mmCIF file with all atom_site columns, C-alpha atoms in Angstrom:
data_model
loop_
_atom_site.group_PDB
_atom_site.id
_atom_site.type_symbol
_atom_site.label_atom_id
_atom_site.label_alt_id
_atom_site.label_comp_id
_atom_site.label_asym_id
_atom_site.label_entity_id
_atom_site.label_seq_id
_atom_site.pdbx_PDB_ins_code
_atom_site.Cartn_x
_atom_site.Cartn_y
_atom_site.Cartn_z
_atom_site.occupancy
_atom_site.B_iso_or_equiv
_atom_site.pdbx_formal_charge
_atom_site.auth_seq_id
_atom_site.auth_comp_id
_atom_site.auth_asym_id
_atom_site.auth_atom_id
_atom_site.pdbx_PDB_model_num
ATOM 1   C CA . GLN A 1 1   ? 31.119 52.694 49.447 1.00 0.00 ? 1   GLN A CA 1
ATOM 2   C CA . VAL A 1 2   ? 33.297 55.071 47.493 1.00 0.00 ? 2   VAL A CA 1
ATOM 3   C CA . GLN A 1 3   ? 35.138 53.627 44.521 1.00 0.00 ? 3   GLN A CA 1
ATOM 4   C CA . LEU A 1 4   ? 37.564 55.279 42.130 1.00 0.00 ? 4   LEU A CA 1
ATOM 5   C CA . VAL A 1 5   ? 38.611 53.064 39.234 1.00 0.00 ? 5   VAL A CA 1
ATOM 6   C CA . GLU A 1 6   ? 41.335 54.100 36.815 1.00 0.00 ? 6   GLU A CA 1
ATOM 7   C CA . SER A 1 7   ? 41.781 52.809 33.291 1.00 0.00 ? 7   SER A CA 1
ATOM 8   C CA . GLY A 1 8   ? 43.662 53.630 30.118 1.00 0.00 ? 8   GLY A CA 1
ATOM 9   C CA . GLY A 1 9   ? 47.223 52.899 31.137 1.00 0.00 ? 9   GLY A CA 1
ATOM 10  C CA . GLY A 1 10  ? 49.619 50.866 29.043 1.00 0.00 ? 10  GLY A CA 1
ATOM 11  C CA . LEU A 1 11  ? 52.921 50.749 27.210 1.00 0.00 ? 11  LEU A CA 1
ATOM 12  C CA . VAL A 1 12  ? 53.735 53.571 24.799 1.00 0.00 ? 12  VAL A CA 1
ATOM 13  C CA . GLN A 1 13  ? 56.830 54.818 23.024 1.00 0.00 ? 13  GLN A CA 1
ATOM 14  C CA . ALA A 1 14  ? 58.403 58.132 23.948 1.00 0.00 ? 14  ALA A CA 1
ATOM 15  C CA . GLY A 1 15  ? 56.561 60.960 22.221 1.00 0.00 ? 15  GLY A CA 1
ATOM 16  C CA . GLY A 1 16  ? 53.291 59.061 22.240 1.00 0.00 ? 16  GLY A CA 1
ATOM 17  C CA . SER A 1 17  ? 49.998 59.743 23.992 1.00 0.00 ? 17  SER A CA 1
ATOM 18  C CA . LEU A 1 18  ? 47.654 58.071 26.436 1.00 0.00 ? 18  LEU A CA 1
ATOM 19  C CA . ARG A 1 19  ? 44.332 59.080 27.928 1.00 0.00 ? 19  ARG A CA 1
ATOM 20  C CA . LEU A 1 20  ? 43.593 57.956 31.458 1.00 0.00 ? 20  LEU A CA 1
ATOM 21  C CA . SER A 1 21  ? 40.089 57.782 32.898 1.00 0.00 ? 21  SER A CA 1
ATOM 22  C CA . CYS A 1 22  ? 38.897 57.552 36.483 1.00 0.00 ? 22  CYS A CA 1
ATOM 23  C CA . ALA A 1 23  ? 35.306 56.527 37.125 1.00 0.00 ? 23  ALA A CA 1
ATOM 24  C CA . ALA A 1 24  ? 33.876 57.457 40.511 1.00 0.00 ? 24  ALA A CA 1
ATOM 25  C CA . SER A 1 25  ? 30.952 55.955 42.397 1.00 0.00 ? 25  SER A CA 1
ATOM 26  C CA . GLY A 1 26  ? 29.541 56.139 45.907 1.00 0.00 ? 26  GLY A CA 1
ATOM 27  C CA . LEU A 1 27  ? 30.096 59.881 46.288 1.00 0.00 ? 27  LEU A CA 1
ATOM 28  C CA . THR A 1 28  ? 28.605 63.114 45.014 1.00 0.00 ? 28  THR A CA 1
ATOM 29  C CA . PHE A 1 29  ? 31.246 63.613 42.355 1.00 0.00 ? 29  PHE A CA 1
ATOM 30  C CA . SER A 1 30  ? 30.579 67.284 41.736 1.00 0.00 ? 30  SER A CA 1
ATOM 31  C CA . ASN A 1 31  ? 31.339 68.034 45.405 1.00 0.00 ? 31  ASN A CA 1
ATOM 32  C CA . TYR A 1 32  ? 34.978 67.004 45.021 1.00 0.00 ? 32  TYR A CA 1
ATOM 33  C CA . ASN A 1 33  ? 38.076 68.452 43.465 1.00 0.00 ? 33  ASN A CA 1
ATOM 34  C CA . MET A 1 34  ? 39.793 65.627 41.597 1.00 0.00 ? 34  MET A CA 1
ATOM 35  C CA . GLY A 1 35  ? 43.516 65.030 41.371 1.00 0.00 ? 35  GLY A CA 1
ATOM 36  C CA . TRP A 1 36  ? 45.942 62.772 39.561 1.00 0.00 ? 36  TRP A CA 1
ATOM 37  C CA . PHE A 1 37  ? 49.100 61.539 41.257 1.00 0.00 ? 37  PHE A CA 1
ATOM 38  C CA . ARG A 1 38  ? 51.831 59.149 40.196 1.00 0.00 ? 38  ARG A CA 1
ATOM 39  C CA . GLN A 1 39  ? 54.385 56.950 41.865 1.00 0.00 ? 39  GLN A CA 1
ATOM 40  C CA . ALA A 1 40  ? 57.442 55.462 40.226 1.00 0.00 ? 40  ALA A CA 1
ATOM 41  C CA . PRO A 1 41  ? 59.324 52.514 41.751 1.00 0.00 ? 41  PRO A CA 1
ATOM 42  C CA . GLY A 1 42  ? 61.464 53.648 44.678 1.00 0.00 ? 42  GLY A CA 1
ATOM 43  C CA . LYS A 1 43  ? 60.028 57.153 44.633 1.00 0.00 ? 43  LYS A CA 1
ATOM 44  C CA . GLU A 1 44  ? 57.443 59.029 46.657 1.00 0.00 ? 44  GLU A CA 1
ATOM 45  C CA . ARG A 1 45  ? 53.968 59.703 45.368 1.00 0.00 ? 45  ARG A CA 1
ATOM 46  C CA . GLU A 1 46  ? 54.038 62.824 43.192 1.00 0.00 ? 46  GLU A CA 1
ATOM 47  C CA . PHE A 1 47  ? 51.319 65.345 42.373 1.00 0.00 ? 47  PHE A CA 1
ATOM 48  C CA . VAL A 1 48  ? 50.459 65.588 38.662 1.00 0.00 ? 48  VAL A CA 1
ATOM 49  C CA . ALA A 1 49  ? 47.305 67.673 38.208 1.00 0.00 ? 49  ALA A CA 1
ATOM 50  C CA . VAL A 1 50  ? 44.083 68.760 39.901 1.00 0.00 ? 50  VAL A CA 1
ATOM 51  C CA . ILE A 1 51  ? 40.758 70.079 38.675 1.00 0.00 ? 51  ILE A CA 1
ATOM 52  C CA . SER A 1 52  ? 38.060 71.976 40.540 1.00 0.00 ? 52  SER A CA 1
ATOM 53  C CA . ARG A 1 53  ? 34.522 70.757 41.161 1.00 0.00 ? 53  ARG A CA 1
ATOM 54  C CA . ASN A 1 54  ? 33.003 72.431 38.119 1.00 0.00 ? 54  ASN A CA 1
ATOM 55  C CA . GLY A 1 55  ? 36.085 71.995 35.922 1.00 0.00 ? 55  GLY A CA 1
ATOM 56  C CA . GLY A 1 56  ? 36.732 75.710 35.733 1.00 0.00 ? 56  GLY A CA 1
ATOM 57  C CA . ASN A 1 57  ? 40.117 75.673 37.414 1.00 0.00 ? 57  ASN A CA 1
ATOM 58  C CA . THR A 1 58  ? 43.111 73.416 36.956 1.00 0.00 ? 58  THR A CA 1
ATOM 59  C CA . TYR A 1 59  ? 46.663 73.241 38.258 1.00 0.00 ? 59  TYR A CA 1
ATOM 60  C CA . TYR A 1 60  ? 49.624 71.191 37.051 1.00 0.00 ? 60  TYR A CA 1
ATOM 61  C CA . ALA A 1 61  ? 53.009 70.075 38.228 1.00 0.00 ? 61  ALA A CA 1
ATOM 62  C CA . ASP A 1 62  ? 55.774 71.869 36.351 1.00 0.00 ? 62  ASP A CA 1
ATOM 63  C CA . SER A 1 63  ? 57.031 68.546 35.034 1.00 0.00 ? 63  SER A CA 1
ATOM 64  C CA . VAL A 1 64  ? 53.830 67.944 33.034 1.00 0.00 ? 64  VAL A CA 1
ATOM 65  C CA . LYS A 1 65  ? 52.651 71.473 32.250 1.00 0.00 ? 65  LYS A CA 1
ATOM 66  C CA . GLY A 1 66  ? 52.006 71.910 28.549 1.00 0.00 ? 66  GLY A CA 1
ATOM 67  C CA . ARG A 1 67  ? 51.955 68.142 27.927 1.00 0.00 ? 67  ARG A CA 1
ATOM 68  C CA . PHE A 1 68  ? 49.133 66.853 30.162 1.00 0.00 ? 68  PHE A CA 1
ATOM 69  C CA . THR A 1 69  ? 45.526 68.055 30.357 1.00 0.00 ? 69  THR A CA 1
ATOM 70  C CA . ILE A 1 70  ? 43.085 67.212 33.133 1.00 0.00 ? 70  ILE A CA 1
ATOM 71  C CA . SER A 1 71  ? 39.348 67.376 32.500 1.00 0.00 ? 71  SER A CA 1
ATOM 72  C CA . ARG A 1 72  ? 36.132 66.017 33.969 1.00 0.00 ? 72  ARG A CA 1
ATOM 73  C CA . ASP A 1 73  ? 32.601 65.060 33.013 1.00 0.00 ? 73  ASP A CA 1
ATOM 74  C CA . ASN A 1 74  ? 30.336 65.462 36.034 1.00 0.00 ? 74  ASN A CA 1
ATOM 75  C CA . ALA A 1 75  ? 27.409 63.880 34.204 1.00 0.00 ? 75  ALA A CA 1
ATOM 76  C CA . LYS A 1 76  ? 29.467 60.686 33.898 1.00 0.00 ? 76  LYS A CA 1
ATOM 77  C CA . ASN A 1 77  ? 31.302 60.951 37.246 1.00 0.00 ? 77  ASN A CA 1
ATOM 78  C CA . THR A 1 78  ? 34.595 60.676 35.419 1.00 0.00 ? 78  THR A CA 1
ATOM 79  C CA . VAL A 1 79  ? 37.882 62.559 35.413 1.00 0.00 ? 79  VAL A CA 1
ATOM 80  C CA . PHE A 1 80  ? 40.412 62.285 32.598 1.00 0.00 ? 80  PHE A CA 1
ATOM 81  C CA . LEU A 1 81  ? 44.114 62.858 32.109 1.00 0.00 ? 81  LEU A CA 1
ATOM 82  C CA . GLN A 1 82  ? 45.245 63.364 28.526 1.00 0.00 ? 82  GLN A CA 1
ATOM 83  C CA . MET A 1 83  ? 48.981 62.770 28.338 1.00 0.00 ? 83  MET A CA 1
ATOM 84  C CA . ASN A 1 84  ? 50.894 63.860 25.252 1.00 0.00 ? 84  ASN A CA 1
ATOM 85  C CA . SER A 1 85  ? 54.593 63.957 24.369 1.00 0.00 ? 85  SER A CA 1
ATOM 86  C CA . LEU A 1 86  ? 55.253 61.243 26.911 1.00 0.00 ? 86  LEU A CA 1
ATOM 87  C CA . LYS A 1 87  ? 58.765 60.747 28.234 1.00 0.00 ? 87  LYS A CA 1
ATOM 88  C CA . PRO A 1 88  ? 60.399 57.716 29.875 1.00 0.00 ? 88  PRO A CA 1
ATOM 89  C CA . GLU A 1 89  ? 60.435 59.648 33.151 1.00 0.00 ? 89  GLU A CA 1
ATOM 90  C CA . ASP A 1 90  ? 56.619 59.689 33.071 1.00 0.00 ? 90  ASP A CA 1
ATOM 91  C CA . THR A 1 91  ? 56.656 55.944 33.751 1.00 0.00 ? 91  THR A CA 1
ATOM 92  C CA . ALA A 1 92  ? 54.714 55.313 36.967 1.00 0.00 ? 92  ALA A CA 1
ATOM 93  C CA . VAL A 1 93  ? 51.495 54.045 38.479 1.00 0.00 ? 93  VAL A CA 1
ATOM 94  C CA . TYR A 1 94  ? 48.917 56.807 38.040 1.00 0.00 ? 94  TYR A CA 1
ATOM 95  C CA . CYS A 1 95  ? 46.165 57.195 40.645 1.00 0.00 ? 95  CYS A CA 1
ATOM 96  C CA . CYS A 1 96  ? 43.184 59.491 40.848 1.00 0.00 ? 96  CYS A CA 1
ATOM 97  C CA . ALA A 1 97  ? 41.998 60.953 44.133 1.00 0.00 ? 97  ALA A CA 1
ATOM 98  C CA . ALA A 1 98  ? 39.058 62.952 45.456 1.00 0.00 ? 98  ALA A CA 1
ATOM 99  C CA . ASP A 1 99  ? 39.370 65.971 47.758 1.00 0.00 ? 99  ASP A CA 1
ATOM 100 C CA . ARG A 1 100 ? 36.433 67.711 49.410 1.00 0.00 ? 100 ARG A CA 1
ATOM 101 C CA . GLY A 1 101 ? 38.611 70.683 50.352 1.00 0.00 ? 101 GLY A CA 1
ATOM 102 C CA . ALA A 1 102 ? 37.678 74.209 49.381 1.00 0.00 ? 102 ALA A CA 1
ATOM 103 C CA . VAL A 1 103 ? 40.803 74.966 47.304 1.00 0.00 ? 103 VAL A CA 1
ATOM 104 C CA . LEU A 1 104 ? 42.943 73.056 44.823 1.00 0.00 ? 104 LEU A CA 1
ATOM 105 C CA . ARG A 1 105 ? 45.556 71.107 46.736 1.00 0.00 ? 105 ARG A CA 1
ATOM 106 C CA . THR A 1 106 ? 48.666 69.148 45.805 1.00 0.00 ? 106 THR A CA 1
ATOM 107 C CA . SER A 1 107 ? 49.469 67.209 48.978 1.00 0.00 ? 107 SER A CA 1
ATOM 108 C CA . PRO A 1 108 ? 48.364 63.588 48.792 1.00 0.00 ? 108 PRO A CA 1
ATOM 109 C CA . SER A 1 109 ? 47.726 63.457 52.542 1.00 0.00 ? 109 SER A CA 1
ATOM 110 C CA . LEU A 1 110 ? 44.854 65.920 52.144 1.00 0.00 ? 110 LEU A CA 1
ATOM 111 C CA . TYR A 1 111 ? 42.865 63.780 49.721 1.00 0.00 ? 111 TYR A CA 1
ATOM 112 C CA . ASP A 1 112 ? 39.940 61.732 50.994 1.00 0.00 ? 112 ASP A CA 1
ATOM 113 C CA . TYR A 1 113 ? 39.571 58.868 48.549 1.00 0.00 ? 113 TYR A CA 1
ATOM 114 C CA . TRP A 1 114 ? 41.964 57.050 46.228 1.00 0.00 ? 114 TRP A CA 1
ATOM 115 C CA . GLY A 1 115 ? 41.854 54.645 43.336 1.00 0.00 ? 115 GLY A CA 1
ATOM 116 C CA . ARG A 1 116 ? 44.229 51.725 43.024 1.00 0.00 ? 116 ARG A CA 1
ATOM 117 C CA . GLY A 1 117 ? 46.000 53.070 39.980 1.00 0.00 ? 117 GLY A CA 1
ATOM 118 C CA . THR A 1 118 ? 46.884 52.185 36.415 1.00 0.00 ? 118 THR A CA 1
ATOM 119 C CA . GLN A 1 119 ? 50.380 51.503 35.106 1.00 0.00 ? 119 GLN A CA 1
ATOM 120 C CA . VAL A 1 120 ? 51.884 53.790 32.493 1.00 0.00 ? 120 VAL A CA 1
ATOM 121 C CA . THR A 1 121 ? 55.153 52.695 30.916 1.00 0.00 ? 121 THR A CA 1
ATOM 122 C CA . VAL A 1 122 ? 56.991 54.872 28.403 1.00 0.00 ? 122 VAL A CA 1
ATOM 123 C CA . SER A 1 123 ? 59.778 53.223 26.440 1.00 0.00 ? 123 SER A CA 1
ATOM 124 C CA . SER A 1 124 ? 62.696 55.150 24.987 1.00 0.00 ? 124 SER A CA 1
#
């Protein structure tokens, strides 16, 4: 049974930082590209970042480029999202997802497995 479990969310002031983690089990982690998505109340799920199987390639949404960094540790089956210079508009539930596809993808419908998410709230 595949499980993706996010942690590290919380309440932070604008300009602050958080580091999210996503621990994977039940799958061969290094066979999957890993993505982070977010969903704010009343909005559609939004792509944030994705990292390739070996960590050598990454891609970011324009809205987070230069502020967020995605990374992974295949030995620990974990993917991370370092979020700096947070803004109130970053407030959302953040979910990680696993994609066995051959290229980095941004569409949530193409991902195979999902975590339940962790809440990030940025106060102004």
